């Protein structure tokens, strides 16, 4: 009897059925040939054996449409089939099936809900982009397109990526009716750099091309969370797109002019907003569109604490997390713990570890946080003590200018890293008066400011202009960011910086 793949269940093991489907992927093993079938309602892997390593049913090609007789059975917990008979569909019937598949894909790809979790006129404006993002993700899952998640390795980046992961992984498992599918069709990589580095882009392409050649995989959908929208990302974006990858970006940093290199670009700056809607908050909303079961208020609230953002949206997420029993102090501590683990995990995926901090039962969650937070507090106090000792404070009329050799007051590769240490010193200094704080290392200055007459991005551009020979690049938010340059230029750039700041006075 003719069936649709979506109708088949594990209990059908042992039965034969007739299917009409598209051959999505063909993989030749050293034993049987594996065909991945898709009919718009679901996917099914069927095997056929014509001899060890011999291609069975050579008339079936990737992309062809066929009518098949299949014996169903269960293999390692998932439903599979044995291909017994196959005949190509006549052109008319194939076209009709293709249309049916496209129609059902489009219908299934559109998000089941597009209602925001909070009230926000700004996010309403961003909504069409968030809906497009969610649609592209759902479509990728249904097309069995591999999803590569790249995210900033800080609390905001982690919560953003993990919120999306919470939405995506269950969809993949249910689409393939196979727990293991999550390891084939989804992977996640944290990134220490604040941009999609070219080396990472090449790594993604290299594995992708290999999977395409070996397993007949499709071009990937690449998601960049909490970075990806600046000029530093441009070459990587161009490169992966040249190989057919789709790119979705969710970010809240001041974007460069790269929007046209993303298939979907979700960034509050694009609709007149600012960085206060951090990536974890945006991703929480998108995750809810992708998979309405995901209402991850804790993720959004922790992200907001991690990035120290504020505004009406933040208040609502924090209030909702409060209703779930999470105090502001706990949110803050949890944000610190994620940042701490992120520091040591570096580029390791660790599906499970950081998720545990966010998703464990309340009792275990409390234990995990308590275990780390004392250590974190002590280490921060120690580094703050060192930074306070070595910071040079230049009093100005309206603010204090602080300069500290931040790379030399932290311990290499230990927590807290220079970027974190500068934040600690900044929080300490800004209590008394507005402050512009420069922390430098051999080839960078990382900047924090609470003085309204200063803008990191303006400063970065001035620096670039003044030192065309120093390969200056960087920027960030108006009040926080960093610039990089060649080591040879450090002394003259520091001297220029002092004069620049004096002029603001
Ligand atoms: Mn962020």
Tab-separated table of C-alpha atoms and ligand atoms in Angstrom:
chain	number	residue	atom	x	y	z
A	1	UNK	CA	0.000	0.000	0.000
A	2	UNK	CA	1.375	3.482	-0.829
A	3	UNK	CA	2.422	5.459	2.251
A	4	UNK	CA	3.974	8.806	3.105
A	5	UNK	CA	7.223	8.798	5.078
A	6	UNK	CA	5.660	10.963	7.790
A	7	UNK	CA	3.105	8.216	8.474
A	8	UNK	CA	5.722	5.548	9.234
A	9	UNK	CA	6.538	4.562	12.813
A	10	UNK	CA	8.932	2.235	14.602
A	11	UNK	CA	6.049	-0.196	15.055
A	12	UNK	CA	5.914	-0.644	11.255
A	13	UNK	CA	9.178	-2.579	11.503
A	14	UNK	CA	8.830	-5.842	9.586
A	15	UNK	CA	6.222	-4.498	7.153
A	16	UNK	CA	6.639	-3.712	3.462
A	17	UNK	CA	5.367	-0.472	1.987
A	18	UNK	CA	5.331	1.456	-1.254
A	19	UNK	CA	6.696	5.037	-1.355
A	20	UNK	CA	7.077	7.753	-3.927
A	21	UNK	CA	9.979	10.005	-2.993
A	22	UNK	CA	12.899	12.105	-4.122
A	23	UNK	CA	16.378	10.576	-3.753
A	24	UNK	CA	18.058	13.246	-1.628
A	25	UNK	CA	21.436	11.646	-0.945
A	26	UNK	CA	23.243	8.524	-2.082
A	27	UNK	CA	26.122	7.124	-0.076
A	28	UNK	CA	28.155	4.143	-1.209
A	29	UNK	CA	29.612	2.239	1.755
A	30	UNK	CA	32.037	-0.666	1.586
A	31	UNK	CA	28.911	-2.777	2.051
A	32	UNK	CA	25.480	-1.616	0.859
A	33	UNK	CA	24.408	1.569	-0.939
A	34	UNK	CA	22.445	4.021	1.256
A	35	UNK	CA	19.674	6.181	-0.204
A	36	UNK	CA	18.137	9.056	1.756
A	37	UNK	CA	14.559	9.541	0.612
A	38	UNK	CA	12.406	12.615	1.072
A	39	UNK	CA	8.760	13.121	0.149
A	40	UNK	CA	7.907	16.377	1.904
A	41	UNK	CA	6.514	14.646	4.987
A	42	UNK	CA	9.790	13.193	6.257
A	43	UNK	CA	13.093	11.481	5.437
A	44	UNK	CA	13.962	7.798	5.430
A	45	UNK	CA	17.259	6.036	4.858
A	46	UNK	CA	16.987	2.824	2.840
A	47	UNK	CA	19.729	0.316	2.049
A	48	UNK	CA	20.286	-1.869	-0.965
A	49	UNK	CA	22.998	-4.468	-1.387
A	50	UNK	CA	24.349	-5.574	-4.749
A	51	UNK	CA	27.687	-6.874	-3.469
A	52	UNK	CA	30.324	-5.377	-1.146
A	53	UNK	CA	30.933	-1.768	-2.260
A	54	UNK	CA	28.873	-2.257	-5.417
A	55	UNK	CA	26.447	0.497	-6.291
A	56	UNK	CA	22.914	-0.886	-6.135
A	57	UNK	CA	20.143	0.495	-8.358
A	58	UNK	CA	22.547	2.533	-10.566
A	59	UNK	CA	19.547	3.994	-12.423
A	60	UNK	CA	18.650	5.979	-9.269
A	61	UNK	CA	20.565	9.261	-9.102
A	62	UNK	CA	20.668	12.047	-6.525
A	63	UNK	CA	17.673	14.263	-7.292
A	64	UNK	CA	15.671	11.613	-9.144
A	65	UNK	CA	12.100	10.695	-8.235
A	66	UNK	CA	11.099	7.099	-7.879
A	67	UNK	CA	8.421	4.672	-6.779
A	68	UNK	CA	9.910	2.121	-4.398
A	69	UNK	CA	9.024	-1.041	-2.524
A	70	UNK	CA	10.620	-1.047	0.877
A	71	UNK	CA	10.908	-3.528	3.715
A	72	UNK	CA	10.956	-1.578	6.981
A	73	UNK	CA	13.077	-2.452	9.992
A	74	UNK	CA	14.660	-0.805	13.006
A	75	UNK	CA	18.404	-0.196	13.093
A	76	UNK	CA	20.075	1.270	16.224
A	77	UNK	CA	16.780	2.712	17.428
A	78	UNK	CA	15.754	4.365	14.160
A	79	UNK	CA	13.435	3.266	11.380
A	80	UNK	CA	15.228	2.234	8.204
A	81	UNK	CA	14.307	0.341	5.108
A	82	UNK	CA	15.605	-2.173	2.631
A	83	UNK	CA	15.037	-1.155	-0.954
A	84	UNK	CA	13.557	-4.098	-2.815
A	85	UNK	CA	12.194	-2.615	-6.038
A	86	UNK	CA	12.487	0.820	-7.645
A	87	UNK	CA	11.270	2.484	-10.814
A	88	UNK	CA	11.845	6.084	-11.905
A	89	UNK	CA	8.684	8.195	-12.051
A	90	UNK	CA	7.578	9.415	-15.489
A	91	UNK	CA	8.395	13.159	-15.944
A	92	UNK	CA	4.841	14.376	-15.335
A	93	UNK	CA	4.470	12.445	-12.106
A	94	UNK	CA	7.950	13.539	-10.966
A	95	UNK	CA	7.075	17.214	-11.512
A	96	UNK	CA	3.850	16.808	-9.577
A	97	UNK	CA	5.706	15.197	-6.682
A	98	UNK	CA	8.340	17.955	-6.704
A	99	UNK	CA	5.609	20.599	-6.478
A	100	UNK	CA	3.961	18.707	-3.666
A	101	UNK	CA	7.284	18.537	-1.814
A	102	UNK	CA	7.977	22.238	-2.310
A	103	UNK	CA	4.507	23.163	-1.154
A	104	UNK	CA	4.676	21.083	1.992
A	105	UNK	CA	8.216	22.341	2.714
A	106	UNK	CA	7.151	25.969	2.489
A	107	UNK	CA	4.174	25.268	4.699
A	108	UNK	CA	6.202	23.416	7.287
A	109	UNK	CA	9.071	25.897	7.189
A	110	UNK	CA	6.994	28.890	8.181
A	111	UNK	CA	7.180	29.411	11.964
A	112	UNK	CA	4.188	28.047	13.924
A	113	UNK	CA	4.138	31.257	15.959
A	114	UNK	CA	5.401	34.783	15.342
A	115	UNK	CA	4.254	36.260	18.605
A	116	UNK	CA	7.004	37.917	20.642
A	117	UNK	CA	7.577	36.720	24.206
A	118	UNK	CA	7.633	40.306	25.479
A	119	UNK	CA	6.142	43.649	24.496
A	120	UNK	CA	8.591	45.680	22.422
A	121	UNK	CA	7.951	48.126	19.572
A	122	UNK	CA	11.603	47.813	18.570
A	123	UNK	CA	11.542	44.024	18.335
A	124	UNK	CA	8.254	44.285	16.395
A	125	UNK	CA	10.212	46.237	13.788
A	126	UNK	CA	12.883	43.584	13.753
A	127	UNK	CA	10.284	40.815	13.537
A	128	UNK	CA	10.190	40.327	9.743
A	129	UNK	CA	13.911	39.573	9.864
A	130	UNK	CA	13.505	37.235	12.845
A	131	UNK	CA	10.691	35.390	11.034
A	132	UNK	CA	12.908	35.034	7.953
A	133	UNK	CA	15.689	33.686	10.189
A	134	UNK	CA	13.385	31.127	11.810
A	135	UNK	CA	11.969	30.104	8.427
A	136	UNK	CA	15.436	29.555	6.970
A	137	UNK	CA	16.424	27.404	9.944
A	138	UNK	CA	13.259	25.292	9.789
A	139	UNK	CA	13.699	24.869	6.057
A	140	UNK	CA	17.306	23.759	6.507
A	141	UNK	CA	16.201	21.118	9.014
A	142	UNK	CA	13.569	19.821	6.593
A	143	UNK	CA	15.966	19.731	3.660
A	144	UNK	CA	18.494	17.813	5.807
A	145	UNK	CA	20.909	20.683	5.282
A	146	UNK	CA	23.730	20.666	7.870
A	147	UNK	CA	23.644	23.586	10.291
A	148	UNK	CA	26.892	25.071	11.563
A	149	UNK	CA	26.545	27.394	14.536
A	150	UNK	CA	29.385	29.794	15.234
A	151	UNK	CA	29.172	32.036	18.258
A	152	UNK	CA	31.104	34.414	20.408
A	153	UNK	CA	32.584	32.591	23.407
A	154	UNK	CA	31.123	34.862	26.059
A	155	UNK	CA	27.925	34.659	28.086
A	156	UNK	CA	25.842	36.525	25.523
A	157	UNK	CA	27.191	34.452	22.627
A	158	UNK	CA	26.676	31.188	24.509
A	159	UNK	CA	23.120	31.921	25.623
A	160	UNK	CA	22.245	33.025	22.088
A	161	UNK	CA	23.669	29.908	20.466
A	162	UNK	CA	22.267	27.574	23.098
A	163	UNK	CA	18.792	29.119	22.891
A	164	UNK	CA	18.793	28.441	19.142
A	165	UNK	CA	20.247	24.981	19.770
A	166	UNK	CA	17.402	24.186	22.180
A	167	UNK	CA	15.006	24.968	19.342
A	168	UNK	CA	16.908	23.343	16.483
A	169	UNK	CA	18.152	20.004	17.855
A	170	UNK	CA	14.691	18.601	18.779
A	171	UNK	CA	13.466	19.528	15.288
A	172	UNK	CA	16.350	17.662	13.682
A	173	UNK	CA	15.738	14.603	15.853
A	174	UNK	CA	12.042	14.564	15.094
A	175	UNK	CA	12.511	15.223	11.377
A	176	UNK	CA	14.866	12.256	10.995
A	177	UNK	CA	13.151	10.279	13.749
A	178	UNK	CA	16.672	9.532	14.979
A	179	UNK	CA	18.561	10.811	18.070
A	180	UNK	CA	21.882	10.432	16.253
A	181	UNK	CA	20.840	12.814	13.478
A	182	UNK	CA	21.727	15.775	15.722
A	183	UNK	CA	25.392	14.839	15.383
A	184	UNK	CA	25.234	14.647	11.583
A	185	UNK	CA	23.213	17.752	10.862
A	186	UNK	CA	24.229	20.183	13.580
A	187	UNK	CA	27.448	21.350	15.155
A	188	UNK	CA	28.434	24.363	17.160
A	189	UNK	CA	31.757	26.136	17.596
A	190	UNK	CA	32.491	28.865	20.121
A	191	UNK	CA	34.958	31.471	18.902
A	192	UNK	CA	37.300	33.570	21.021
A	193	UNK	CA	37.766	36.128	18.268
A	194	UNK	CA	35.135	38.864	17.954
A	195	UNK	CA	34.632	38.059	14.266
A	196	UNK	CA	34.116	35.120	11.897
A	197	UNK	CA	37.792	34.549	11.300
A	198	UNK	CA	38.916	33.512	7.863
A	199	UNK	CA	40.632	30.420	9.286
A	200	UNK	CA	37.339	29.337	10.875
A	201	UNK	CA	35.472	29.946	7.637
A	202	UNK	CA	37.963	27.746	5.800
A	203	UNK	CA	37.643	25.050	8.478
A	204	UNK	CA	33.865	25.083	8.011
A	205	UNK	CA	34.236	24.826	4.250
A	206	UNK	CA	36.831	22.084	4.443
A	207	UNK	CA	34.642	19.822	6.609
A	208	UNK	CA	31.615	20.696	4.531
A	209	UNK	CA	33.229	19.864	1.204
A	210	UNK	CA	34.463	16.589	2.654
A	211	UNK	CA	30.979	15.705	3.954
A	212	UNK	CA	29.487	16.661	0.600
A	213	UNK	CA	31.898	14.416	-1.253
A	214	UNK	CA	31.775	11.498	1.178
A	215	UNK	CA	28.174	11.493	2.339
A	216	UNK	CA	26.342	13.510	-0.311
A	217	UNK	CA	25.598	16.225	2.267
A	218	UNK	CA	24.186	19.568	1.168
A	219	UNK	CA	25.836	22.970	1.437
A	220	UNK	CA	25.542	24.152	5.038
A	221	UNK	CA	23.461	26.800	6.716
A	222	UNK	CA	25.901	28.845	8.786
A	223	UNK	CA	24.566	30.762	11.777
A	224	UNK	CA	26.743	33.487	13.277
A	225	UNK	CA	25.645	34.587	16.745
A	226	UNK	CA	26.924	37.666	18.565
A	227	UNK	CA	29.354	38.498	15.775
A	228	UNK	CA	29.584	38.346	12.009
A	229	UNK	CA	28.298	41.736	10.891
A	230	UNK	CA	31.428	43.880	10.695
A	231	UNK	CA	33.963	44.611	7.990
A	232	UNK	CA	36.311	42.109	9.689
A	233	UNK	CA	33.850	39.376	8.686
A	234	UNK	CA	33.557	40.368	5.057
A	235	UNK	CA	36.096	38.052	3.465
A	236	UNK	CA	34.827	35.017	5.401
A	237	UNK	CA	31.227	35.779	4.425
A	238	UNK	CA	32.155	36.127	0.761
A	239	UNK	CA	34.182	32.935	0.833
A	240	UNK	CA	31.544	30.639	2.383
A	241	UNK	CA	28.842	32.048	0.120
A	242	UNK	CA	31.017	31.417	-2.913
A	243	UNK	CA	30.712	27.737	-1.945
A	244	UNK	CA	26.936	27.819	-1.701
A	245	UNK	CA	26.581	28.184	2.070
A	246	UNK	CA	23.679	30.203	3.434
A	247	UNK	CA	24.524	32.649	6.198
A	248	UNK	CA	22.222	33.884	8.963
A	249	UNK	CA	23.550	36.530	11.328
A	250	UNK	CA	22.068	37.494	14.696
A	251	UNK	CA	24.087	40.182	16.403
A	252	UNK	CA	23.859	43.501	18.216
A	253	UNK	CA	27.245	45.027	17.521
A	254	UNK	CA	27.483	48.143	15.393
A	255	UNK	CA	27.311	46.607	11.905
A	256	UNK	CA	29.671	47.295	9.049
A	257	UNK	CA	28.372	47.439	5.511
A	258	UNK	CA	28.077	43.664	5.091
A	259	UNK	CA	24.340	43.080	5.296
A	260	UNK	CA	24.106	42.088	1.640
A	261	UNK	CA	26.456	39.190	2.287
A	262	UNK	CA	24.033	37.562	4.724
A	263	UNK	CA	20.856	35.733	3.739
A	264	UNK	CA	19.222	37.089	6.886
A	265	UNK	CA	20.654	39.823	9.073
A	266	UNK	CA	19.054	40.351	12.485
A	267	UNK	CA	20.586	43.335	14.246
A	268	UNK	CA	18.722	46.044	16.169
A	269	UNK	CA	20.936	48.693	14.567
A	270	UNK	CA	19.328	47.848	11.222
A	271	UNK	CA	15.975	49.191	12.469
A	272	UNK	CA	17.235	52.156	14.459
A	273	UNK	CA	17.887	50.324	17.731
A	274	UNK	CA	21.101	49.989	19.699
A	275	UNK	CA	23.183	47.290	21.366
A	276	UNK	CA	20.910	47.066	24.420
A	277	UNK	CA	18.948	44.272	22.789
A	278	UNK	CA	21.782	41.819	23.122
A	279	UNK	CA	22.149	38.690	21.006
A	280	UNK	CA	20.926	36.285	23.691
A	281	UNK	CA	17.659	38.221	23.879
A	282	UNK	CA	17.182	38.311	20.100
A	283	UNK	CA	18.002	34.613	19.818
A	284	UNK	CA	15.514	33.772	22.574
A	285	UNK	CA	12.755	35.306	20.452
A	286	UNK	CA	13.949	33.575	17.280
A	287	UNK	CA	14.191	30.241	19.131
A	288	UNK	CA	10.546	30.655	20.119
A	289	UNK	CA	9.596	31.203	16.457
A	290	UNK	CA	11.601	28.162	15.356
A	291	UNK	CA	10.162	25.963	18.064
A	292	UNK	CA	7.268	27.376	20.130
A	293	UNK	CA	8.124	25.042	23.021
A	294	UNK	CA	11.188	27.213	23.660
A	295	UNK	CA	10.300	30.035	26.020
A	296	UNK	CA	13.765	30.594	27.412
A	297	UNK	CA	13.384	33.675	29.592
A	298	UNK	CA	16.334	32.565	31.713
A	299	UNK	CA	18.630	32.585	28.654
A	300	UNK	CA	17.608	36.122	27.711
A	301	UNK	CA	17.938	37.430	31.267
A	302	UNK	CA	21.362	35.831	31.771
A	303	UNK	CA	22.543	37.219	28.413
A	304	UNK	CA	21.487	40.705	29.480
A	305	UNK	CA	23.533	40.335	32.679
A	306	UNK	CA	26.482	38.979	30.737
A	307	UNK	CA	26.602	41.938	28.382
A	308	UNK	CA	25.475	44.446	31.062
A	309	UNK	CA	22.756	45.867	28.840
A	310	UNK	CA	19.620	47.632	30.010
A	311	UNK	CA	16.287	48.876	28.704
A	312	UNK	CA	12.584	48.021	28.651
A	313	UNK	CA	13.205	44.656	26.954
A	314	UNK	CA	15.794	43.619	29.546
A	315	UNK	CA	13.417	44.529	32.383
A	316	UNK	CA	10.739	42.256	30.962
A	317	UNK	CA	13.028	39.237	30.513
A	318	UNK	CA	14.449	39.692	34.011
A	319	UNK	CA	10.923	39.990	35.439
A	320	UNK	CA	9.819	36.809	33.624
A	321	UNK	CA	12.912	34.965	34.900
A	322	UNK	CA	12.035	36.272	38.365
A	323	UNK	CA	8.572	34.708	38.062
A	324	UNK	CA	10.347	31.409	37.383
A	325	UNK	CA	12.237	31.794	40.677
A	326	UNK	CA	15.561	33.246	39.483
A	327	UNK	CA	16.732	36.205	41.568
A	328	UNK	CA	18.798	39.013	40.017
A	329	UNK	CA	21.770	37.907	42.071
A	330	UNK	CA	21.491	34.357	40.788
A	331	UNK	CA	21.239	35.625	37.181
A	332	UNK	CA	24.387	37.653	37.692
A	333	UNK	CA	26.269	34.712	39.201
A	334	UNK	CA	25.080	32.370	36.490
A	335	UNK	CA	26.267	34.829	33.840
A	336	UNK	CA	29.705	34.870	35.527
A	337	UNK	CA	29.874	31.067	35.654
A	338	UNK	CA	29.089	30.729	31.961
A	339	UNK	CA	31.745	33.292	31.156
A	340	UNK	CA	34.228	31.393	33.340
A	341	UNK	CA	33.571	28.030	31.669
A	342	UNK	CA	33.539	29.687	28.241
A	343	UNK	CA	37.027	30.998	28.956
A	344	UNK	CA	38.432	27.527	29.555
A	345	UNK	CA	36.370	25.674	26.936
A	346	UNK	CA	37.855	27.918	24.265
A	347	UNK	CA	36.779	26.455	20.911
A	348	UNK	CA	35.439	23.113	22.243
A	349	UNK	CA	31.788	22.479	21.471
A	350	UNK	CA	30.835	20.749	24.761
A	351	UNK	CA	27.213	20.062	23.940
A	352	UNK	CA	25.899	19.570	27.468
A	353	UNK	CA	28.333	21.372	29.752
A	354	UNK	CA	27.227	24.972	29.497
A	355	UNK	CA	23.695	23.789	28.724
A	356	UNK	CA	23.790	22.155	32.172
A	357	UNK	CA	24.343	25.494	33.866
A	358	UNK	CA	21.269	26.899	32.110
A	359	UNK	CA	18.947	23.911	32.070
A	360	UNK	CA	19.601	21.655	35.064
A	361	UNK	CA	17.056	21.058	37.788
A	362	UNK	CA	17.070	24.095	40.128
A	363	UNK	CA	18.881	22.215	42.928
A	364	UNK	CA	21.746	21.033	40.716
A	365	UNK	CA	21.884	24.391	38.989
A	366	UNK	CA	22.355	26.086	42.349
A	367	UNK	CA	25.104	23.642	43.300
A	368	UNK	CA	26.965	24.154	40.015
A	369	UNK	CA	26.847	27.925	40.402
A	370	UNK	CA	27.878	27.912	44.073
A	371	UNK	CA	30.794	25.634	43.284
A	372	UNK	CA	32.291	28.137	40.845
A	373	UNK	CA	31.263	31.537	42.072
A	374	UNK	CA	33.578	31.698	45.134
A	375	UNK	CA	36.601	30.896	42.976
A	376	UNK	CA	35.523	33.404	40.335
A	377	UNK	CA	35.038	36.143	42.931
A	378	UNK	CA	38.490	35.550	44.431
A	379	UNK	CA	40.253	35.588	41.064
A	380	UNK	CA	38.479	38.736	39.995
A	381	UNK	CA	39.391	40.493	43.235
A	382	UNK	CA	43.052	39.521	42.784
A	383	UNK	CA	43.252	40.828	39.223
A	384	UNK	CA	41.321	43.974	40.131
A	385	UNK	CA	43.871	44.617	42.893
A	386	UNK	CA	46.729	44.351	40.394
A	387	UNK	CA	44.980	46.540	37.812
A	388	UNK	CA	44.203	49.220	40.424
A	389	UNK	CA	47.858	49.236	41.418
A	390	UNK	CA	49.185	49.717	37.900
A	391	UNK	CA	46.565	52.010	36.352
A	392	UNK	CA	47.703	55.558	35.641
A	393	UNK	CA	44.883	58.009	36.335
A	394	UNK	CA	45.035	61.331	34.501
A	395	UNK	CA	42.465	63.765	35.910
A	396	UNK	CA	40.626	65.790	33.235
A	397	UNK	CA	38.022	68.488	33.727
A	398	UNK	CA	34.969	66.307	33.054
A	399	UNK	CA	36.315	62.806	33.449
A	400	UNK	CA	39.254	60.637	34.446
A	401	UNK	CA	41.502	59.127	31.780
A	402	UNK	CA	42.875	55.783	32.893
A	403	UNK	CA	45.714	53.944	31.162
A	404	UNK	CA	46.736	50.448	32.224
A	405	UNK	CA	49.026	47.803	30.679
A	406	UNK	CA	46.193	45.314	30.992
A	407	UNK	CA	47.934	42.377	29.315
A	408	UNK	CA	50.647	42.626	31.989
A	409	UNK	CA	48.359	42.604	35.024
A	410	UNK	CA	46.608	39.360	34.082
A	411	UNK	CA	48.047	35.850	34.033
A	412	UNK	CA	48.395	34.519	30.521
A	413	UNK	CA	45.529	32.220	29.432
A	414	UNK	CA	43.982	32.209	32.926
A	415	UNK	CA	40.651	33.715	33.922
A	416	UNK	CA	40.020	36.626	33.866
A	417	UNK	CA	41.447	37.513	30.460
A	418	UNK	CA	42.502	41.111	29.721
A	419	UNK	CA	39.115	41.977	28.181
A	420	UNK	CA	37.379	40.922	31.379
A	421	UNK	CA	39.962	42.541	33.661
A	422	UNK	CA	39.507	45.895	31.960
A	423	UNK	CA	35.776	45.633	32.650
A	424	UNK	CA	36.414	45.011	36.344
A	425	UNK	CA	38.708	48.011	36.638
A	426	UNK	CA	36.264	50.128	34.673
A	427	UNK	CA	33.334	49.213	36.943
A	428	UNK	CA	35.478	50.165	39.921
A	429	UNK	CA	36.655	53.517	38.509
A	430	UNK	CA	33.367	54.718	37.062
A	431	UNK	CA	31.648	54.696	40.449
A	432	UNK	CA	33.167	58.060	41.396
A	433	UNK	CA	33.207	59.972	38.090
A	434	UNK	CA	32.932	59.460	34.327
A	435	UNK	CA	35.949	57.624	33.013
A	436	UNK	CA	37.621	56.717	29.728
A	437	UNK	CA	39.768	53.667	30.289
A	438	UNK	CA	42.437	52.365	27.903
A	439	UNK	CA	43.959	48.949	28.604
A	440	UNK	CA	46.769	48.079	26.253
A	441	UNK	CA	48.788	45.044	25.280
A	442	UNK	CA	51.582	44.666	22.733
A	443	UNK	CA	49.288	45.106	19.715
A	444	UNK	CA	45.924	46.268	21.026
A	445	UNK	CA	44.040	48.757	23.137
A	446	UNK	CA	40.791	47.707	24.713
A	447	UNK	CA	38.555	50.584	25.663
A	448	UNK	CA	35.715	51.274	28.104
A	449	UNK	CA	34.051	54.650	28.523
A	450	UNK	CA	31.319	56.224	30.609
A	451	UNK	CA	32.030	59.730	29.287
A	452	UNK	CA	29.412	60.726	26.738
A	453	UNK	CA	31.801	62.862	24.693
A	454	UNK	CA	33.765	59.825	23.526
A	455	UNK	CA	32.956	57.193	20.906
A	456	UNK	CA	35.136	54.106	20.422
A	457	UNK	CA	34.267	53.848	16.729
A	458	UNK	CA	35.123	57.489	16.055
A	459	UNK	CA	38.425	57.033	17.871
A	460	UNK	CA	39.171	53.871	15.861
A	461	UNK	CA	38.597	55.740	12.593
A	462	UNK	CA	40.842	58.659	13.690
A	463	UNK	CA	43.545	56.181	14.605
A	464	UNK	CA	43.267	54.484	11.254
A	465	UNK	CA	43.625	57.838	9.511
A	466	UNK	CA	46.579	58.987	11.621
A	467	UNK	CA	48.516	55.714	11.274
A	468	UNK	CA	47.988	54.351	7.776
A	469	UNK	CA	51.212	52.338	8.191
A	470	UNK	CA	50.071	50.618	11.426
A	471	UNK	CA	47.373	48.293	9.986
A	472	UNK	CA	44.823	49.588	12.489
A	473	UNK	CA	41.466	47.847	12.687
A	474	UNK	CA	38.702	47.434	15.207
A	475	UNK	CA	35.894	49.283	16.947
A	476	UNK	CA	32.838	47.938	18.723
A	477	UNK	CA	30.104	49.736	20.623
A	478	UNK	CA	30.257	53.466	21.360
A	479	UNK	CA	31.259	52.781	24.960
A	480	UNK	CA	33.243	49.561	24.649
A	481	UNK	CA	35.485	47.997	22.047
A	482	UNK	CA	39.057	47.503	21.002
A	483	UNK	CA	41.558	48.396	18.326
A	484	UNK	CA	44.360	46.250	16.977
A	485	UNK	CA	47.537	47.306	15.191
A	486	UNK	CA	51.055	46.099	14.550
A	487	UNK	CA	53.326	45.907	17.603
A	488	UNK	CA	55.813	48.386	16.164
A	489	UNK	CA	53.184	51.149	16.436
A	490	UNK	CA	52.307	50.776	20.124
A	491	UNK	CA	54.385	53.664	21.485
A	492	UNK	CA	53.256	56.247	18.953
A	493	UNK	CA	49.646	55.094	19.173
A	494	UNK	CA	49.649	55.474	22.977
A	495	UNK	CA	51.135	58.974	22.624
A	496	UNK	CA	48.473	59.861	20.037
A	497	UNK	CA	45.780	58.473	22.336
A	498	UNK	CA	46.836	60.721	25.222
A	499	UNK	CA	46.693	63.797	22.995
A	500	UNK	CA	43.358	62.713	21.511
A	501	UNK	CA	41.821	62.332	24.962
A	502	UNK	CA	43.276	65.648	26.175
A	503	UNK	CA	41.596	67.354	23.233
A	504	UNK	CA	38.212	66.008	24.405
A	505	UNK	CA	38.654	67.836	27.672
B	1	LIG	MN1	27.035	40.427	22.896
